[in-house]
XYZ file of C-alpha atoms in Angstrom:
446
model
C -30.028 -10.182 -10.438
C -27.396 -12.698 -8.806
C -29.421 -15.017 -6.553
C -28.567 -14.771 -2.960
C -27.818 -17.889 -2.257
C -24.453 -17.642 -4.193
C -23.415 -14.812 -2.086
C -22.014 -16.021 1.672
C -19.007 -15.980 3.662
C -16.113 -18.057 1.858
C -16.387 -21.911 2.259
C -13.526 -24.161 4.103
C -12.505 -25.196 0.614
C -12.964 -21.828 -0.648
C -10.548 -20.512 2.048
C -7.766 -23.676 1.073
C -8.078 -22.627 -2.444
C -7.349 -19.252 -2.034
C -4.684 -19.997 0.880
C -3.252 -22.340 -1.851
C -3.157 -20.252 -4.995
C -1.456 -17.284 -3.340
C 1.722 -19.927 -1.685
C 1.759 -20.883 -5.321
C 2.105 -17.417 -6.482
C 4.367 -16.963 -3.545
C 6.612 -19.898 -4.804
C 6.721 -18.620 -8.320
C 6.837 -15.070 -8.024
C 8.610 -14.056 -4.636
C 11.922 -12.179 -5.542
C 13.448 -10.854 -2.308
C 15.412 -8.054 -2.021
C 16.752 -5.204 0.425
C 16.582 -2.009 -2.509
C 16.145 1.238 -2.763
C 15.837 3.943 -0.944
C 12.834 3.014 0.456
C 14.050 -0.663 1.261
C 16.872 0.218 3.291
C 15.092 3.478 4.909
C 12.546 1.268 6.472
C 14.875 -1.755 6.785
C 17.271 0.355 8.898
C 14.773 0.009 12.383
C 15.900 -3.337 12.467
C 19.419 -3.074 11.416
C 20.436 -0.970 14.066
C 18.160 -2.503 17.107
C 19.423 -6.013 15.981
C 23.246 -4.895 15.490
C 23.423 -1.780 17.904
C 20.720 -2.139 20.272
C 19.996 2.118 19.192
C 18.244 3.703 16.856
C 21.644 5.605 16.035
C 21.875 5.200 12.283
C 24.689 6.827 11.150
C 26.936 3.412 10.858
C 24.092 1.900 9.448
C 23.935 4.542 6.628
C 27.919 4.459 5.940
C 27.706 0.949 5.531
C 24.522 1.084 3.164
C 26.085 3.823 1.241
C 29.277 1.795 0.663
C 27.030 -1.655 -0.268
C 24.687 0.379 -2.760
C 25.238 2.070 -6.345
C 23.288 5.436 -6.310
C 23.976 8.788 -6.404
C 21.498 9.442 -3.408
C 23.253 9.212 -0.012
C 21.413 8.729 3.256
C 25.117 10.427 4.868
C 23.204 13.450 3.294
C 19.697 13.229 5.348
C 19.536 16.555 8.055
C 20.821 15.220 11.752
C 18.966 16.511 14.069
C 20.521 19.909 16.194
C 19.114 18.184 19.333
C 20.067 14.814 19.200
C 22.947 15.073 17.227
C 21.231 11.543 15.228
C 20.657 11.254 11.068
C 16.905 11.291 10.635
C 14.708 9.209 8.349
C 12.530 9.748 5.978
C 10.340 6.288 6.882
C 8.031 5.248 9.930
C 8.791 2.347 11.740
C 5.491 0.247 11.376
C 6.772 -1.611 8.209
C 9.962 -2.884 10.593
C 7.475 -3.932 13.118
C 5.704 -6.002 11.339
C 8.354 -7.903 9.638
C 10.381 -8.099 12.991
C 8.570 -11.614 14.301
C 10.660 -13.080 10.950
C 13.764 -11.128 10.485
C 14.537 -11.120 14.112
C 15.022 -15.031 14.283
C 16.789 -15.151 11.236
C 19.272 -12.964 12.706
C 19.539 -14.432 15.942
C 20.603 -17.709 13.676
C 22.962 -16.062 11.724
C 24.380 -14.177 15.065
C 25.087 -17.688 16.122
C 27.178 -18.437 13.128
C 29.228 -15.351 13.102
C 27.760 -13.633 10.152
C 26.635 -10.652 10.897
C 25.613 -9.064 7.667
C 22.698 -6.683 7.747
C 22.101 -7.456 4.521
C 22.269 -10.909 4.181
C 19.942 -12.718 2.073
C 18.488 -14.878 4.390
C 17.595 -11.560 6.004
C 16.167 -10.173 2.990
C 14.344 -13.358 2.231
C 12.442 -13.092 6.046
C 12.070 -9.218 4.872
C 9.997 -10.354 1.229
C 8.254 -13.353 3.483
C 6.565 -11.023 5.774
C 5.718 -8.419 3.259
C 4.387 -11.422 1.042
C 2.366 -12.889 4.712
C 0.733 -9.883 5.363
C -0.187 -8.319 1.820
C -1.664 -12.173 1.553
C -3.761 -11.640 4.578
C -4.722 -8.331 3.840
C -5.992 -9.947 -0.004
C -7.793 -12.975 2.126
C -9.721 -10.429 4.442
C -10.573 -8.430 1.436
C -12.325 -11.595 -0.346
C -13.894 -12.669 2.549
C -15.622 -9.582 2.371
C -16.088 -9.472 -1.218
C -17.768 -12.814 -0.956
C -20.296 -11.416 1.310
C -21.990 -9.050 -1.616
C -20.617 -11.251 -4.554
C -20.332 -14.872 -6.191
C -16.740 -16.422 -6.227
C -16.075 -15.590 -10.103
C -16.348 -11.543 -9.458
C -14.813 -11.472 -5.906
C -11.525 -13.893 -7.113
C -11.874 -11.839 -10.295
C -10.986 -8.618 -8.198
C -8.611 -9.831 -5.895
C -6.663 -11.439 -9.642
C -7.238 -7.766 -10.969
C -5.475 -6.322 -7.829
C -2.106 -8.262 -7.961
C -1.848 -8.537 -12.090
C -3.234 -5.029 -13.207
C -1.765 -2.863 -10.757
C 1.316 -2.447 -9.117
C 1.007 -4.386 -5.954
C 1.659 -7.490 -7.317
C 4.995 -5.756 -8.118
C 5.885 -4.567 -4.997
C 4.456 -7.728 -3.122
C 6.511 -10.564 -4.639
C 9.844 -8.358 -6.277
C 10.324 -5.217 -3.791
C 8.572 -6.407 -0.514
C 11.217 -4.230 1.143
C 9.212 -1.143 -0.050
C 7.058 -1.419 2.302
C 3.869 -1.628 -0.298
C 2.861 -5.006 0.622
C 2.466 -4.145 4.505
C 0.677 -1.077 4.139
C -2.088 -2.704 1.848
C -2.829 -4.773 4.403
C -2.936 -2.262 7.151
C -5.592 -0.014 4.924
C -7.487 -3.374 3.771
C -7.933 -3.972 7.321
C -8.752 -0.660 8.710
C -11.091 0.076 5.907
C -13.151 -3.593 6.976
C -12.913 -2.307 10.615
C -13.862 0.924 10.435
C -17.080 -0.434 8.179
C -17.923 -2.662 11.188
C -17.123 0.105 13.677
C -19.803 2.460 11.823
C -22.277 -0.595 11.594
C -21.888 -2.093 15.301
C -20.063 0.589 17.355
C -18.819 -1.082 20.565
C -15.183 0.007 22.533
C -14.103 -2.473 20.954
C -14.248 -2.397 17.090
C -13.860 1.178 17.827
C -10.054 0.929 19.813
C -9.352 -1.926 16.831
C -9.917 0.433 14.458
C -8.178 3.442 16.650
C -4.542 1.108 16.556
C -5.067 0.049 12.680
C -5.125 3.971 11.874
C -2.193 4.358 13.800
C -0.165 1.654 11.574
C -1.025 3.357 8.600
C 0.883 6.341 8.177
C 3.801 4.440 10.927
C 3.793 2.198 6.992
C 3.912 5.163 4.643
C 3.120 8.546 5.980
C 1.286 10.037 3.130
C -1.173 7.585 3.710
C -2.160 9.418 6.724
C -5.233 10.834 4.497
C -7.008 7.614 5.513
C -6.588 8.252 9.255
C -8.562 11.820 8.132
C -11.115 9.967 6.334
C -11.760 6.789 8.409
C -11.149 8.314 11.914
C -12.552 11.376 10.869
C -16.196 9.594 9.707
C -16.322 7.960 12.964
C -15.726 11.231 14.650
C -18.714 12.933 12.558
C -20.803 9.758 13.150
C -21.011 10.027 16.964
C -21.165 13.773 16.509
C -23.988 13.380 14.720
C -26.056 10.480 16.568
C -25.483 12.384 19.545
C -26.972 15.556 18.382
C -30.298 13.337 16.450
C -30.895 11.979 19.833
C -29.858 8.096 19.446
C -26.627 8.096 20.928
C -26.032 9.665 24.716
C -23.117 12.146 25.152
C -21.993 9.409 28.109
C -21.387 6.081 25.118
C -20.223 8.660 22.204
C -17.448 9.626 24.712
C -16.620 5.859 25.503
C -16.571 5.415 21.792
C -14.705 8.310 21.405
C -12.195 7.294 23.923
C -11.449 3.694 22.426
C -10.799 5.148 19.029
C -8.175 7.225 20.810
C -6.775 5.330 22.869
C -6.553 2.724 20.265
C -4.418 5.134 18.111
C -2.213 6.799 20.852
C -1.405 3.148 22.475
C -0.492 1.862 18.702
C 1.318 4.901 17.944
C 3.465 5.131 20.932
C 6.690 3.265 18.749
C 6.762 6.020 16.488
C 6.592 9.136 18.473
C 9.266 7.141 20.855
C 11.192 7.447 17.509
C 10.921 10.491 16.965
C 11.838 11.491 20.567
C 14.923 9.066 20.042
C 16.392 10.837 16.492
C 14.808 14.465 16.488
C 14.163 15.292 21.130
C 10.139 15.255 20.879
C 7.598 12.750 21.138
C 5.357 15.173 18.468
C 8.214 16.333 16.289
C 7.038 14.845 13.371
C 9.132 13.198 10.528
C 12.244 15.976 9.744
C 13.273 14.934 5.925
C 9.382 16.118 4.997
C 9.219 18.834 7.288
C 12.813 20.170 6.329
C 11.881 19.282 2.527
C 14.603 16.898 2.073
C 12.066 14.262 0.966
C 10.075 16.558 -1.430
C 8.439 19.883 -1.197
C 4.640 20.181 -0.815
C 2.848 22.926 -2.964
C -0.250 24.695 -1.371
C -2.448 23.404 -4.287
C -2.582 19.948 -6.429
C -0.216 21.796 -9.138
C 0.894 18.350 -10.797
C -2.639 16.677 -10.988
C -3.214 16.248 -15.290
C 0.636 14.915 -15.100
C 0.108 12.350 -11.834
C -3.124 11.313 -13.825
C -2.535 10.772 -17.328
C 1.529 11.906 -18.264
C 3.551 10.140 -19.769
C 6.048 9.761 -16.657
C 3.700 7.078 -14.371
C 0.824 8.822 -14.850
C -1.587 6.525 -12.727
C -4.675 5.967 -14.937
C -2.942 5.582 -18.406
C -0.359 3.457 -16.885
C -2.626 1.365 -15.356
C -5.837 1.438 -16.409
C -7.951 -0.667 -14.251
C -7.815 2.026 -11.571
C -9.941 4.137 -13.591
C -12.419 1.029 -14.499
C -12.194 0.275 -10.886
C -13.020 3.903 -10.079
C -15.937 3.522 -12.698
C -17.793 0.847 -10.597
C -17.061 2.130 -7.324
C -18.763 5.209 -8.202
C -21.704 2.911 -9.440
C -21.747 0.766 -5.942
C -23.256 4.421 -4.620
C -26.338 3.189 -4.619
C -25.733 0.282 -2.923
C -27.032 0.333 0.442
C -24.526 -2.885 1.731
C -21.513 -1.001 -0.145
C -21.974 2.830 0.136
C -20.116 3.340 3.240
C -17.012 1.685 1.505
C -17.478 3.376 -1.910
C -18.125 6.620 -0.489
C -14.410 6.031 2.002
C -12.788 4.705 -0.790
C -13.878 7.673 -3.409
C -12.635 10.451 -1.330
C -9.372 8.085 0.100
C -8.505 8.374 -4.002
C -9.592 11.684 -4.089
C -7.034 13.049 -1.219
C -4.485 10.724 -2.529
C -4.718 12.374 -5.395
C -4.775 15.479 -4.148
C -1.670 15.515 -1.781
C 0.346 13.464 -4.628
C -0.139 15.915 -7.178
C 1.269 18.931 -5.109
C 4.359 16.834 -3.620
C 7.364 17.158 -5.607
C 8.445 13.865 -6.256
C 4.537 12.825 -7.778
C 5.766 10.105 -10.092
C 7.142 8.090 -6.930
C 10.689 7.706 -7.689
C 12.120 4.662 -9.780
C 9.198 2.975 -9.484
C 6.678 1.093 -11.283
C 4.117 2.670 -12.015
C 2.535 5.328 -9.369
C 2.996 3.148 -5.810
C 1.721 5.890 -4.210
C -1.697 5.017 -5.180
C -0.946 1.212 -3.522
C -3.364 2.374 -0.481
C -6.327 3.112 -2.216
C -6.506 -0.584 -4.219
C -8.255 -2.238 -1.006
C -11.193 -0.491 -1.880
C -11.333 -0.355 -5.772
C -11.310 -4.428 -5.587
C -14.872 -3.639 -4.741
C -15.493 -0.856 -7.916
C -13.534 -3.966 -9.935
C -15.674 -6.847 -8.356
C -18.669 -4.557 -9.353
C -17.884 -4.833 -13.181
C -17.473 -9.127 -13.210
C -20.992 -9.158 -11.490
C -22.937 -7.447 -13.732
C -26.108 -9.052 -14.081
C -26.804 -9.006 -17.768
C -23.861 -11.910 -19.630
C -23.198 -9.824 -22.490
C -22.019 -6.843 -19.976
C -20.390 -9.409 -18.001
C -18.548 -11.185 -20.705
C -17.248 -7.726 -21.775
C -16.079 -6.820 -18.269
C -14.288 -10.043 -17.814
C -12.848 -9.160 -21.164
C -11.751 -6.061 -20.419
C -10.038 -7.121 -17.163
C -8.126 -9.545 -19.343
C -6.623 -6.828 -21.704
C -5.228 -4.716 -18.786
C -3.819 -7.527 -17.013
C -1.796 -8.138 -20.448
C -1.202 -4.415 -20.858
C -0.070 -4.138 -17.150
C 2.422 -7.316 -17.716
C 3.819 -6.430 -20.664
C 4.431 -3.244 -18.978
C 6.529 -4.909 -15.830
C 8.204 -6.932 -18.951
C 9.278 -2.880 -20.198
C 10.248 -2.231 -16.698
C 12.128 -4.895 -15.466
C 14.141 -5.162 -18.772
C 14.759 -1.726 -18.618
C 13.107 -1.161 -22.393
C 11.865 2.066 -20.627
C 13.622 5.014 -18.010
C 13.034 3.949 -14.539
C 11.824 7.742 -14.089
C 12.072 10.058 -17.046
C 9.305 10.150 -19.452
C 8.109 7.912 -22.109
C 6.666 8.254 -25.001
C 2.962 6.264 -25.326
C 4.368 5.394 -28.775
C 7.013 3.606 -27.878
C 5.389 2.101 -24.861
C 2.357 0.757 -26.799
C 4.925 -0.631 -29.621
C 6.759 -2.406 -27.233
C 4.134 -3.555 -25.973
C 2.422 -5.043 -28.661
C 5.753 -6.196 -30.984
C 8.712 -6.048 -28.614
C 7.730 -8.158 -25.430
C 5.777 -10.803 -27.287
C 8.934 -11.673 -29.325
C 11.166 -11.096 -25.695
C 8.727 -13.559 -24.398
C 8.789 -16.394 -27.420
C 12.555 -15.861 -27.456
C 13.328 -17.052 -23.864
């Protein structure tokens, strides 16, 4: 077994390492960019506040249309028969948190006369904040890794996280995805809600209430953790109350905070949607109108989201299915099972709504993205693997680890060279070829 004593809450120099490594990575690695779709959908909130003052986005989307080379259009998203305003198909919670850096930035620029949405020092304060708070979500994360595991398996998972799955992708080169921010929202809602269930107060319970209600303001299909976080508190007091060792009286206050928690930290986005579509509840129109993808009543794509050849999540990246391996295993592990057990059906109804959406490979992208929200808690399913008590088990987990993070880079080598379609299939053929003979010799050439 590990011996306790190398299991505590990270040291002072543990925390400047870490702080340290990830600027460095930062330095290195940070590419930042307004792109995509997605970019400029959830880039527009500020855009039009900043320029306008309005949430009015239709000269925001004529001027993105004319600055961008794709054959989708936002001019083409429904407008609302109420408001007479173009909709969107993104919340507004990845705009507020990068607004205390892009909002400065612009008030410089406004100074100098350059008003360009789309500048690149606005861009840069857009990749800064996603690269801030995916870093703090990471930190949080090892802190509580550290508190079940040595350093080696807790850095080992947090390494395994940003070099053998896509977030280190979409946290240094396409921060304007939104990726970055919403790991750190489910990182830290998944810690809170743990210490909600473990020492309920008003207080961890409304914290945990307003993280919930940045989730799906991020991404909106990652709404399935405000159904299996909030939800599990909900049961929890239910439950208590009816065994006898909670009153009716403090489930209700506890009740109350988680609400009010949520509905206070939700308020921006139903104002939003009063603003484009005339109702505070209305909902986001592109998905109910189908213009962002049609949902099937059953998971109809779930062999192809899990193991095709176009993204499919576990064969393109692997180390979600070792990480799902050793979450499984942290079942019986009293300190863990509350997070394994969250995290194990957060995959599950991931899964699930993914595979009867449409659009289930996610786009253009790299790898499945969609799947970004469930990595907070497979870093502990990872972690579990590099701790394993027995060195010849260990060795071969460590091992292991190292062979996906090389398949995983040599697949963003495929990607961003464009040696494979951005969103058609591929065959495994070619990929592992490539792979193995093609990006070694791109490597040794440049």
């Amino acid at each position: 077994m590990i011996p306790q004593s190398s299991t505590a809450r990270p040291t002072r120099r543990e925390w400047l390492a870490a702080v340290a490594l990830l600027a460095l990575l930062g330095a290195c690695a940070l590419r930042p960019s307004i792109r995509g779709n997605d970019g400029h959908g959830h880039y527009v909130y500020l855009a039009s506040l900043l320029g306008d003052g309005d949430l009015d986005f239709a000269d925001d989307y004529r001027d993105f249309d004319a600055r961008r080379q794709y054959s989708y259009r936002f001019a083409d998203l429904p407008v609302s028969d109420r408001t007479g305003r173009p909709s969107n198909r993104y919340g507004i919670g990845a705009a507020l948190l990068w607004a205390p850096l892009v909002v400065p930035v612009w008030l410089v620029l406004a100074r100098t006369g350059d008003v360009n949405p789309l500048h690149p020092a606005l861009a840069g304060a857009v990749g800064m904040a996603t690269l801030l708070w995916g870093s703090l979500g990471l930190l949080l994360l090892y802190a509580r890794l550290r508190r079940r595991w040595p350093v080696a398996p807790a850095a080992g998972a947090i390494l395994a996280l940003l070099l053998a799955t896509p977030l280190g992708f979409y946290l240094y080169a396409h921060g304007s995805m939104s990726h970055g921010v919403g790991f750190f929202a489910v990182a830290a809602a998944l810690l809170l809600f743990e210490r909600a269930w473990r020492s309920p107060c008003p207080r961890s319970y409304g914290a945990c209430g307003a993280l919930l209600a940045l989730i799906p303001m991020i991404r909106f299909q990652d709404a399935v953790w405000v159904l299996i976080l909030g939800g599990g508190l909900a049961l929890k007091m239910a439950w208590e109350v009816r065994a006898g060792r909670v009153s009716a009286g403090k489930a209700l206050l506890h009740a109350a905070a988680l609400a009010a928690g949520f509905l206070l930290a939700f308020l921006p986005q139903m104002f939003v949607w009063r603003t484009l579509y005339g109702s505070l509840l209305s909902g986001p129109m592109p998905y109910l109108t189908g213009s962002a993808g049609a949902f099937s009543p059953w998971p109809r794509h779930l062999l192809q989201v899990l193991v095709s050849e176009r993204a499919g999540v576990l064969a393109w990246h692997p180390l979600i299915l070792f990480a799902l391996a050793g979450l499984a295993a942290t079942l019986r592990d009293p300190r863990l099972r509350l997070i394994s057990a969250a995290g194990l059906t957060g995959f599950l109804l991931t899964l699930l709504l993914v595979a009867s959406w449409s659009i289930w490979w996610a786009g253009a992208s790299f790898g499945n993205r969609f799947f970004i929200g469930t990595l907070p808690a497979l870093a502990f399913g990872a972690a579990w693997w590099l701790a394993r008590p027995a060195p010849a088990a260990r060795r071969a987990a460590w091992l292991v680890l190292g062979l996906l993070i090389i398949w995983n880079l040599g697949l963003l080598v495929q990607y961003a060279a464009e040696m494979v379609p951005r969103e058609d299939p591929v065959p495994w053929s070619q990929v592992i070829r490539q792979n193995l003979i093609d990006v070694p010799q791109r490597i040794l050439n440049r």
